[in-house]
Amino acid sequence: MLQDSIINVKGIGEKFADDLQSLNISTIEDLLFYFPSRYDVVEILPLSELIHEDKVTIEGRVLNTPSLSFFGRKKSRLTFNVEVENVAIKAVMFNRAFAKKQLNMGDTVTLTGKWDAHRLQITVSNYQKGSLERSSDIQPIYSVRGDVTSYRLKKAIQQAIHDYGNEIEEILPRDLLASYKIPSRNKAVKTMHFPKSRQALKHARRRFTYEEFLLFQLKIQILRKRRREATAGNEQVYDDIKLNQFIDQFPFKLTNAQSKSLNQILSDMKSPYRMNRLLQGDVGSGKTAVAAIALYASITAKKQGALMVPTEILAEQHFQSLQDMFGDLVRVELLTGSVKGKKRREILQDLADDRVNILVGTHALIQDDVIFKDLGLVVVDEQHRFGVEQRRALSNKGLYPDVLFMTATPIPRTLAITAFGDMDVSVIDEMPAGRKEIETYWTKANTFDRVLRFIEKHIADGEQAYIICPLIEESDKLDIQDAVDLYNQLIEYYPPAIRVGLMHGRLHASEKDEVMKQFAANEVQVLVSTTVVEVGVNVPNATIMVIYDAERFGLSQLHQLRGRVGRGDKQSYCILIADPKSETGKERMRIMTETNNGFELSEQDLKLRGPGDFFGTKQSGLPEFKVADMIHDYRALETARDDASEIIEFNLLETDSTYRNLRNLLEKEGVFDTVLD
């Protein structure tokens, strides 16, 4: 019945039904679950506490017969005085001519509207005769468009609840309802639309927050279970003795966080299921060392490894560092777009014949002519740049290797659970011993001369600097420093001995690589760049990061940029040049100067910016919840995740009859029909 058309609801004709389609309401169920976007809590405060130009509610006695005047076509103005706390308040209503007949001298009225403290006047948006009833002190506000008005929508929902409310089936088992003290589904729906108290609304919202998170987590974990089962027989039997010998020859001891992450990865590789793990760690936390050990484990299991990175220069850097780590133990080769002709043919032949152990490269690794003999592990650096299509390309070659994604973008726990729910997540949240913290300072643009002199002094000691700008070329709309203009200024400012380089997104890939190679070789001492340098090469000699118009960047991006320095043993500095006008902007600068911990910053960034902005506008993997909020309701998210794990682990959807309705809902949404990539 709830799947029937809304035309069956009394009072909804064909025209109104068509209008409701614009809100994606076509069935009775859609109407019942079209929750308010927010609530206005009506509270009558004393006149002395009313704030000028705020929306307020007052209650008083009508002192005179309302006066009505017309202006323009169908436009009217109704005015009258009400007595509140022995003070005469002027009430003004626009386009409510009908109210003249309803309001009489001596009536008690409750008025809501914009308060003018100077004139003692209220411009009324809502009114009712009599005192405020307790049941009406929380006003639901619906998101509407076109010809659909809040009033008509509310009336339709009221009718639907009256006629069909009892048909809303409970989908949660009784033990969960009792355990979390949450109301039944049909009672919670009624409360969401017509709350009797703040407490009742709080519990109804709590119920739907948990329900939304649980359904989402179940979908993810069902998908994850099916993925695992689809790749059974993926076990890698590696050589423990050789692996420990390799780890012992490192010039440093692994941190506790590195060891924990490594054990999780090795356990996945040893299991019969395909690994799908995300390794998070701040810049410099030692992710590459962990990845190298995992790659070596795969080689001792008689398999091959691959390391895929987003840019050629990063591929070259990883190739060099893996060669340094492995020496003669394994054969590492580099495959990028620049490797052509005979050299490329030789590498591909040796790869197919199992004479290459590890192949490092860009997306060139997944081209059709790249054929591995037996690929055991793929490590993908900066995983957010590597999409589902590339992952599918590996599977299409008949390869189902274990996959380890790495990112230096510290993702808040709540987002990791949500956006990467189908992955296991390992976190390296401590830095190697003895590493110097980057000193971070915030200054205004009028001190830029001092900043340039500071850079010059450090260049004289053989060091280098980055200067980051948000724009490539000057914009009329934004008063912010641009990279080209700044580059030209610095060429004039510094003597010829100090070479200034320029890098931005409009340069061709080969031009970018050339600039970065010159910077890495210290042929360029100051690199002016846009944020394309964010995921870049390791230049231990670069000790200063200056970020112009820093208020235009999010905390996570600022932290990523800061991570480009501090790679060597010299003290490094990050200088933020910013003049933020908003409190949020000032708070962002303050947080940056106070902490170097990427995970702490990412949590703060999430609070300041919201999840939609965290990955940038192109990130579409985040679900949209009607009621739940990932940031404020993170405890409910974690609870739902744990409950979903238990439901899947013990197969309760199949074996426990109290979960039948939950399974039916998931089936209806096609969860069990999803095509695996």
XYZ file of C-alpha atoms in Angstrom:
677
model
C 0.000 0.000 0.000
C 2.807 2.441 0.837
C 4.140 1.880 -2.693
C 0.854 3.156 -4.159
C 0.751 6.515 -5.937
C 0.218 9.668 -3.859
C -2.941 10.239 -5.886
C -4.547 7.817 -3.393
C -4.067 10.287 -0.527
C -7.249 12.234 0.120
C -6.883 15.844 -1.045
C -4.104 15.181 -3.600
C -5.358 15.660 -7.166
C -3.482 15.057 -10.402
C -2.087 18.622 -10.598
C -0.731 18.532 -7.008
C 0.624 14.993 -7.589
C 2.532 16.300 -10.639
C 3.873 19.219 -8.587
C 5.077 16.828 -5.866
C 7.088 14.892 -8.475
C 9.494 17.872 -8.543
C 10.376 16.951 -4.925
C 10.847 13.280 -5.941
C 7.614 12.382 -4.145
C 5.607 9.866 -6.168
C 4.506 7.197 -3.669
C 2.782 7.389 -0.285
C 6.040 6.159 1.273
C 7.983 9.020 -0.386
C 5.516 11.491 1.139
C 5.704 9.984 4.637
C 9.506 10.015 4.567
C 9.866 13.541 3.155
C 11.169 14.947 6.437
C 11.442 18.646 7.340
C 14.790 20.200 6.407
C 14.855 22.048 9.740
C 12.671 23.148 12.656
C 11.851 26.570 14.009
C 11.616 26.391 17.769
C 9.172 29.110 18.810
C 9.989 30.633 22.189
C 8.389 33.697 23.737
C 11.078 35.848 25.338
C 10.674 39.055 27.387
C 10.775 42.262 25.278
C 14.071 43.227 26.938
C 15.732 40.067 25.485
C 14.543 40.482 21.877
C 17.380 41.205 19.437
C 16.975 43.838 16.717
C 16.247 42.317 13.271
C 15.947 38.781 14.684
C 12.967 36.533 14.014
C 10.964 36.581 17.274
C 7.630 35.482 18.723
C 5.503 37.723 20.954
C 2.123 37.245 22.594
C -0.252 40.137 23.376
C -3.753 41.671 23.295
C -5.070 43.488 20.201
C -5.541 47.164 21.177
C -7.443 48.458 18.125
C -9.349 47.397 15.030
C -6.749 46.502 12.335
C -6.325 49.143 9.593
C -6.114 47.850 5.996
C -4.652 49.707 3.016
C -4.030 48.536 -0.577
C -1.160 49.428 -2.893
C -0.547 47.935 -6.328
C -2.419 44.955 -7.679
C -3.360 42.429 -4.959
C -0.927 44.017 -2.476
C -2.082 45.060 0.963
C -0.819 46.250 4.332
C -2.569 45.493 7.613
C -1.514 47.342 10.780
C -2.676 47.163 14.395
C -1.248 47.544 17.901
C -0.824 44.801 20.487
C -0.174 45.229 24.182
C 2.825 43.229 25.425
C 4.093 43.711 29.007
C 2.083 47.012 29.174
C 3.902 48.278 26.044
C 2.105 49.026 22.745
C 3.832 47.161 19.892
C 2.997 47.960 16.279
C 2.243 44.885 14.135
C 2.496 45.035 10.312
C 1.231 42.264 7.991
C 1.651 42.315 4.204
C -0.804 40.661 1.800
C -3.011 39.231 4.569
C -6.205 41.244 3.919
C -8.322 38.317 5.154
C -6.841 38.711 8.671
C -8.801 41.970 9.166
C -11.994 39.951 9.666
C -10.300 37.460 11.982
C -8.667 39.868 14.420
C -10.796 41.897 16.819
C -9.991 44.374 19.545
C -9.322 42.503 22.804
C -8.225 39.219 21.106
C -5.112 37.461 22.380
C -2.706 36.786 19.494
C 0.675 35.106 19.016
C 2.801 36.827 16.355
C 6.061 35.633 14.776
C 8.172 37.896 12.571
C 11.118 40.293 12.203
C 11.673 42.544 15.222
C 12.507 46.250 14.925
C 13.740 47.318 18.348
C 14.041 51.009 17.350
C 10.404 51.382 16.246
C 8.992 48.737 18.628
C 7.498 47.065 15.568
C 7.100 43.466 14.366
C 6.723 42.601 10.649
C 4.563 39.496 10.948
C 5.330 36.331 8.946
C 3.077 34.043 10.993
C 0.221 34.555 13.422
C -2.365 32.596 15.368
C -5.255 33.618 17.559
C -4.894 32.753 21.216
C -1.870 31.779 23.285
C 0.860 29.493 22.038
C -0.089 25.859 22.450
C 2.643 23.538 23.707
C 2.230 21.272 20.683
C 2.940 24.060 18.232
C 6.133 25.476 19.700
C 8.258 23.461 17.222
C 7.490 24.407 13.614
C 8.705 21.993 10.902
C 10.183 23.791 7.865
C 10.049 21.837 4.590
C 12.169 22.340 1.510
C 9.664 23.162 -1.262
C 9.772 24.435 -4.838
C 7.497 25.434 -7.719
C 3.792 25.440 -6.897
C 4.208 23.295 -3.771
C 3.651 25.372 -0.632
C 4.663 24.319 2.895
C 1.036 24.580 3.998
C -0.308 22.201 1.304
C 2.581 19.783 1.777
C 2.031 19.703 5.538
C -1.700 19.040 5.073
C -0.948 16.190 2.619
C 1.566 14.610 5.039
C -0.934 14.940 7.904
C -3.571 13.131 5.819
C -1.103 10.410 4.763
C -0.072 9.786 8.376
C -3.726 9.601 9.428
C -4.657 7.104 6.675
C -1.453 5.084 6.239
C 0.779 5.757 9.274
C 0.019 2.393 10.867
C 1.187 0.574 7.733
C 4.800 1.734 8.270
C 6.632 -1.510 9.058
C 9.342 -1.744 11.681
C 12.651 -2.776 10.092
C 14.805 -2.919 13.237
C 14.614 -5.961 15.543
C 13.053 -5.430 18.978
C 16.314 -6.056 20.825
C 17.995 -3.113 19.029
C 15.027 -0.805 19.744
C 15.159 -1.771 23.415
C 18.946 -1.631 23.630
C 19.174 1.938 22.270
C 15.815 3.119 23.711
C 14.622 4.390 20.341
C 10.982 4.751 19.224
C 9.253 2.507 16.676
C 9.473 3.500 13.003
C 5.868 4.646 12.591
C 5.905 6.627 15.844
C 9.211 8.261 14.840
C 7.809 9.256 11.400
C 4.826 11.024 13.069
C 7.173 12.795 15.498
C 9.520 13.970 12.722
C 6.592 15.782 11.053
C 4.595 16.861 14.113
C 6.845 16.875 17.193
C 5.069 17.246 20.527
C 8.243 18.171 22.400
C 11.936 18.726 21.863
C 12.662 15.488 23.724
C 10.373 13.441 21.445
C 11.953 15.040 18.348
C 15.449 14.288 19.661
C 14.589 10.568 20.035
C 12.925 10.394 16.595
C 15.987 11.998 14.981
C 18.243 9.616 16.939
C 16.248 6.669 15.583
C 16.539 7.738 11.922
C 20.196 8.740 12.324
C 20.982 5.213 13.525
C 18.738 3.615 10.869
C 20.383 5.550 8.007
C 23.896 4.733 9.223
C 23.029 1.058 9.794
C 21.532 0.639 6.312
C 24.539 2.372 4.753
C 27.041 0.258 6.693
C 25.161 -2.951 5.875
C 25.257 -2.091 2.159
C 29.001 -1.456 2.315
C 29.783 -4.555 4.356
C 27.626 -6.852 2.199
C 29.540 -5.521 -0.822
C 32.835 -6.020 0.981
C 31.944 -9.618 1.950
C 30.933 -10.436 -1.631
C 34.176 -8.913 -2.946
C 36.211 -10.990 -0.531
C 34.376 -14.196 -1.395
C 34.755 -13.479 -5.119
C 38.546 -13.548 -4.726
C 39.005 -16.600 -2.506
C 42.237 -18.503 -3.132
C 44.340 -15.329 -3.043
C 46.638 -16.465 -0.235
C 50.303 -15.374 -0.385
C 52.663 -17.708 1.498
C 55.641 -15.466 2.151
C 58.986 -16.297 3.793
C 59.021 -14.989 7.397
C 62.776 -15.454 7.854
C 63.733 -13.535 4.695
C 61.227 -10.818 5.568
C 62.655 -10.306 9.066
C 66.209 -10.208 7.667
C 65.097 -7.494 5.215
C 63.478 -5.438 8.015
C 66.592 -5.816 10.226
C 68.848 -4.264 7.549
C 66.874 -0.972 7.672
C 68.977 1.877 9.145
C 66.085 2.704 11.525
C 63.661 0.854 13.768
C 60.025 0.807 12.641
C 57.701 2.903 14.813
C 54.917 1.128 16.719
C 52.368 2.528 14.248
C 54.406 1.241 11.277
C 54.703 -2.207 12.856
C 50.974 -2.376 13.613
C 50.039 -1.339 10.059
C 52.558 -3.782 8.573
C 51.125 -6.681 10.622
C 47.594 -5.835 9.417
C 48.803 -5.798 5.782
C 50.751 -9.069 6.095
C 47.764 -10.730 7.763
C 45.582 -9.682 4.792
C 48.153 -11.016 2.321
C 48.263 -14.345 4.152
C 44.456 -14.674 4.113
C 42.633 -16.469 1.252
C 40.787 -13.251 0.367
C 41.879 -10.301 -1.721
C 43.268 -7.369 0.282
C 41.590 -3.990 -0.203
C 43.325 -1.795 2.373
C 43.925 1.931 2.786
C 47.171 2.983 4.472
C 46.919 6.497 5.875
C 49.898 8.387 7.162
C 51.173 11.921 7.380
C 53.902 13.070 5.005
C 57.154 11.594 6.341
C 55.510 8.997 8.614
C 57.156 6.082 6.774
C 54.441 4.658 4.513
C 56.959 3.843 1.731
C 59.036 1.644 4.059
C 55.911 -0.326 5.046
C 54.917 -0.670 1.366
C 58.443 -1.877 0.453
C 58.299 -4.605 3.124
C 54.867 -5.712 1.852
C 56.208 -5.817 -1.738
C 59.170 -7.926 -0.589
C 56.786 -10.317 1.212
C 54.966 -10.816 -2.110
C 58.259 -11.542 -3.885
C 59.239 -14.177 -1.293
C 55.801 -15.719 -1.994
C 57.012 -16.162 -5.639
C 54.798 -13.321 -6.909
C 55.445 -9.923 -8.528
C 54.693 -6.440 -7.185
C 53.668 -3.129 -8.716
C 53.786 0.423 -7.374
C 51.555 2.924 -9.169
C 51.881 6.685 -8.631
C 50.171 9.728 -10.228
C 53.185 11.482 -11.836
C 56.377 10.505 -13.684
C 58.656 12.412 -11.358
C 57.132 10.707 -8.310
C 57.547 7.336 -10.080
C 61.248 8.078 -10.645
C 61.661 9.047 -7.005
C 59.975 5.864 -5.724
C 61.998 3.767 -8.197
C 65.225 5.267 -6.843
C 64.261 4.800 -3.173
C 63.162 1.148 -3.747
C 66.442 0.426 -5.560
C 68.318 1.895 -2.584
C 66.283 -0.234 -0.136
C 66.506 -3.533 -2.045
C 69.985 -3.344 -3.565
C 70.654 -6.679 -5.311
C 67.860 -8.531 -3.471
C 65.229 -7.916 -6.154
C 64.985 -6.429 -9.635
C 63.032 -3.173 -9.743
C 62.150 -1.529 -13.071
C 60.569 1.815 -13.992
C 57.812 2.108 -16.602
C 56.423 5.523 -17.507
C 55.298 7.250 -20.703
C 58.918 8.372 -21.204
C 60.245 4.807 -21.386
C 60.013 3.945 -25.094
C 61.392 1.719 -27.862
C 63.851 -1.088 -27.139
C 64.098 -0.342 -23.401
C 60.293 -0.604 -23.011
C 60.111 -3.836 -25.040
C 62.850 -5.417 -22.903
C 61.128 -4.486 -19.631
C 57.773 -5.857 -20.842
C 59.349 -9.136 -22.026
C 61.225 -9.608 -18.748
C 58.042 -8.775 -16.809
C 56.063 -11.444 -18.694
C 58.911 -13.947 -18.104
C 58.970 -13.192 -14.333
C 62.469 -11.665 -14.497
C 61.193 -8.305 -13.133
C 60.131 -8.498 -9.468
C 58.722 -5.005 -8.937
C 57.457 -2.589 -11.573
C 57.167 1.089 -10.607
C 55.233 3.477 -12.813
C 52.330 5.731 -13.602
C 49.024 4.671 -15.196
C 51.254 3.214 -17.942
C 51.305 0.094 -15.734
C 47.739 -0.813 -16.681
C 48.050 -0.468 -20.452
C 47.112 -3.503 -22.529
C 50.677 -4.525 -23.443
C 51.838 -4.661 -19.787
C 51.540 -8.345 -18.867
C 52.653 -9.696 -15.490
C 53.584 -13.356 -15.025
C 51.948 -13.500 -11.551
C 51.052 -10.179 -9.899
C 50.628 -10.564 -6.127
C 50.483 -7.007 -4.749
C 49.668 -3.594 -6.189
C 50.554 -0.538 -4.105
C 48.803 2.641 -5.222
C 50.189 5.954 -3.926
C 47.796 8.881 -3.410
C 44.791 6.596 -3.900
C 42.238 9.408 -4.437
C 43.861 9.982 -7.861
C 43.327 6.390 -8.884
C 39.746 5.480 -9.708
C 37.534 2.434 -10.048
C 38.241 2.252 -13.818
C 41.953 1.660 -13.277
C 41.185 -0.943 -10.617
C 38.835 -2.650 -13.082
C 41.587 -2.605 -15.735
C 43.729 -4.831 -13.507
C 40.813 -7.228 -12.951
C 40.116 -7.307 -16.704
C 43.625 -8.676 -17.253
C 42.566 -11.620 -15.122
C 44.540 -10.213 -12.223
C 43.091 -10.119 -8.715
C 46.126 -9.019 -6.713
C 46.054 -7.749 -3.157
C 45.715 -3.961 -3.327
C 47.201 -1.471 -0.877
C 46.181 2.165 -1.338
C 48.338 4.825 0.312
C 47.474 8.431 1.052
C 49.280 11.273 2.786
C 45.971 13.116 3.192
C 44.990 12.358 6.784
C 41.313 11.461 6.544
C 39.203 11.948 9.672
C 38.000 8.699 11.225
C 34.338 9.461 10.473
C 35.068 10.052 6.792
C 37.310 6.991 6.563
C 34.462 4.828 7.922
C 32.023 6.407 5.482
C 33.911 7.133 2.275
C 36.163 4.077 2.482
C 33.773 1.737 4.251
C 34.474 -1.082 1.793
C 38.192 -0.928 2.649
C 40.105 -1.885 5.745
C 41.990 1.129 7.078
C 45.464 1.180 8.634
C 46.811 4.362 10.180
C 50.400 5.472 10.788
C 49.801 8.222 13.305
C 53.274 8.744 14.762
C 56.401 10.229 13.253
C 59.876 8.618 13.259
C 62.055 9.525 16.235
C 64.348 12.524 15.897
C 62.390 14.214 13.138
C 62.307 17.994 13.573
C 58.882 19.662 13.674
C 58.234 22.279 11.019
C 57.902 25.717 12.638
C 54.766 27.454 11.344
C 54.131 31.220 11.430
C 51.210 33.377 10.349
C 51.870 36.905 9.075
C 50.203 39.620 6.963
C 51.076 40.617 3.386
C 52.740 43.888 4.522
C 55.634 41.831 5.974
C 56.424 40.100 2.651
C 59.732 41.973 2.307
C 60.920 40.473 5.589
C 59.827 37.011 4.392
C 61.851 37.439 1.150
C 64.950 38.497 3.133
C 64.478 35.460 5.406
C 64.421 33.214 2.297
C 67.555 34.916 0.881
C 69.457 34.324 4.120
C 68.633 30.585 4.040
C 69.498 30.301 0.324
C 72.946 31.698 1.224
C 73.259 28.603 3.489
C 72.477 26.344 0.511
C 68.755 25.854 1.250
C 65.702 26.278 -1.045
C 62.152 27.616 -0.797
C 58.663 27.117 -2.222
C 56.223 30.021 -2.594
C 52.650 28.881 -3.253
C 49.871 31.014 -4.801
C 46.208 30.106 -5.293
C 45.890 31.467 -8.869
C 47.872 31.178 -12.097
C 47.037 34.601 -13.572
C 45.508 37.770 -12.244
C 41.767 37.749 -11.668
C 39.622 40.888 -11.552
C 37.216 39.163 -9.223
C 39.682 38.192 -6.542
C 42.254 40.368 -4.897
C 44.832 37.633 -4.430
C 48.447 37.286 -5.444
C 48.904 35.233 -8.602
C 51.809 32.962 -9.513
C 52.866 34.610 -12.797
C 52.866 38.114 -11.286
C 54.791 36.981 -8.213
C 57.315 35.089 -10.361
C 57.993 38.283 -12.348
C 58.352 40.320 -9.141
C 60.840 37.865 -7.624
C 63.016 37.786 -10.761
C 63.350 41.567 -10.315
C 63.828 41.364 -6.531
C 66.515 38.653 -6.249
C 70.025 38.889 -7.753
C 70.709 36.704 -10.841
C 72.574 34.158 -8.667
C 69.220 33.178 -7.096
C 67.233 31.395 -9.793
C 63.441 31.554 -9.582
C 61.271 28.841 -11.201
C 57.566 28.828 -12.049
C 55.197 25.874 -11.996
C 51.437 25.685 -12.521
C 48.738 23.365 -13.814
C 48.662 24.790 -17.356
C 52.211 23.656 -18.055
C 52.586 20.440 -20.056
C 53.518 17.369 -17.948
C 57.039 17.332 -19.439
C 57.504 21.049 -18.581
C 56.389 20.433 -14.986
C 58.793 17.517 -14.700
C 61.638 19.643 -16.058
C 60.974 22.440 -13.525
C 60.796 19.948 -10.649
C 64.012 18.243 -11.782
C 65.794 21.619 -11.798
C 64.441 22.349 -8.305
C 65.430 18.887 -7.010
C 68.959 19.440 -8.409
C 69.141 22.925 -6.739
C 69.466 24.591 -10.159
C 66.369 26.582 -9.094
C 66.451 27.988 -5.556
C 62.953 29.518 -5.259
C 60.002 27.728 -6.821
C 56.843 29.803 -7.320
C 53.976 27.411 -7.802
C 50.244 26.831 -7.572
C 49.064 23.807 -5.593
C 50.207 21.361 -8.301
C 53.270 20.910 -6.100
C 51.050 19.413 -3.372
C 51.900 15.831 -4.303
C 55.455 16.274 -5.497
C 58.994 15.174 -5.232
C 61.105 14.771 -2.163
C 63.492 17.746 -2.007
C 65.333 17.407 1.352
C 67.132 20.698 0.659
C 63.850 22.694 0.581
C 63.358 24.108 4.067
C 60.922 27.011 3.577
C 57.300 26.843 2.447
C 55.593 30.220 1.985
C 51.850 30.082 1.268
C 50.383 33.307 -0.104
C 46.671 34.061 0.565
C 46.681 31.057 2.889
C 43.114 31.767 4.036
C 41.923 30.510 0.636
C 43.058 26.955 1.417
C 41.525 24.322 3.688
C 43.500 23.031 6.657
C 44.223 19.668 5.042
C 45.564 21.316 1.899
C 47.725 23.710 3.928
C 49.087 20.732 5.849
C 49.814 18.845 2.603
C 51.722 21.843 1.268
C 53.624 22.227 4.536
C 54.646 18.570 4.216
C 56.692 19.395 1.099
C 59.425 20.749 3.421
C 60.998 19.179 6.505
C 62.306 16.209 4.490
C 65.960 16.617 5.490
C 67.822 17.065 8.765
C 67.724 20.893 8.727
C 65.104 22.955 10.584
C 62.203 23.789 8.243
C 59.654 26.603 8.251
C 56.146 27.199 6.932
C 55.047 30.841 6.607
C 51.361 31.565 6.057
C 50.663 34.968 4.515
C 47.000 35.708 5.138
C 44.557 38.406 6.143
C 41.371 36.437 6.835
C 38.229 38.480 7.409
C 36.061 35.690 8.840
C 36.409 34.068 12.258
C 36.687 30.654 10.538
C 39.635 31.909 8.476
C 41.407 33.248 11.575
C 40.726 29.987 13.418
C 42.250 28.021 10.522
C 45.477 30.042 10.675
C 45.646 29.683 14.458
C 45.196 25.886 14.306
C 47.954 25.609 11.662
C 50.472 27.401 13.867
C 49.577 25.236 16.871
C 49.736 21.675 15.546
C 51.716 19.573 13.077
C 49.466 16.546 13.584
C 47.662 15.871 10.295
C 44.895 13.780 11.851
C 44.091 16.434 14.433
C 44.019 19.034 11.645
C 41.783 16.904 9.436
C 39.215 16.562 12.239
C 39.274 20.346 12.743
C 39.005 20.892 8.982
C 35.973 18.635 8.819
C 34.282 20.670 11.557
C 35.107 23.974 9.860
C 34.320 23.015 6.266
C 31.888 20.093 6.339
C 32.260 16.726 4.589
C 31.159 17.987 1.164
C 34.217 20.232 0.872
C 36.724 17.864 2.421
C 37.650 15.937 -0.713
C 36.738 18.811 -3.052
C 33.578 19.131 -5.091
C 34.491 16.283 -7.428
C 34.350 13.688 -4.658
C 30.986 12.053 -5.119
C 31.485 8.946 -3.024
C 29.886 10.422 0.082
C 26.283 9.437 0.708
C 23.603 12.021 1.353
C 21.659 11.306 4.506
C 18.224 12.792 5.220
C 18.643 13.028 8.981
C 22.113 11.816 9.940
C 25.147 14.103 10.099
C 28.519 12.370 9.828
C 30.330 14.960 11.919
C 27.951 15.528 14.808
C 26.636 11.958 14.883
C 29.988 10.190 14.588
C 29.321 8.035 17.682
C 26.120 6.720 16.082
C 28.130 6.054 12.898
C 30.658 3.953 14.795
C 27.892 2.094 16.670
C 26.075 1.346 13.394
C 29.333 0.173 11.804
C 29.956 -2.265 14.699
C 26.356 -3.536 14.624
C 26.501 -4.023 10.838
C 29.747 -6.029 11.221
C 28.080 -8.311 13.762
C 24.954 -8.764 11.602
C 27.100 -9.766 8.599
C 29.577 -11.882 10.587
C 26.821 -13.982 12.200
C 24.678 -13.972 9.043
C 21.689 -12.639 11.028
C 19.919 -11.355 7.890
C 19.542 -14.998 6.810
C 19.199 -16.874 10.089
C 17.298 -14.561 12.483
C 13.620 -13.941 11.672
C 13.631 -10.623 13.580
C 15.916 -9.263 10.817
C 13.563 -10.318 7.976
C 12.143 -6.823 7.352
C 15.643 -5.331 7.300
C 16.711 -7.912 4.709
C 13.566 -7.269 2.641
C 14.345 -3.536 2.545
C 17.943 -4.179 1.435
C 16.679 -6.575 -1.241
C 14.185 -3.980 -2.468
C 17.054 -1.480 -2.804
C 18.991 -3.990 -4.939
C 21.925 -4.394 -2.545
C 22.358 -8.079 -3.346
C 22.246 -7.429 -7.112
C 25.166 -4.960 -7.218
C 27.697 -5.758 -9.944
C 31.196 -6.042 -8.475
C 34.008 -4.099 -10.146
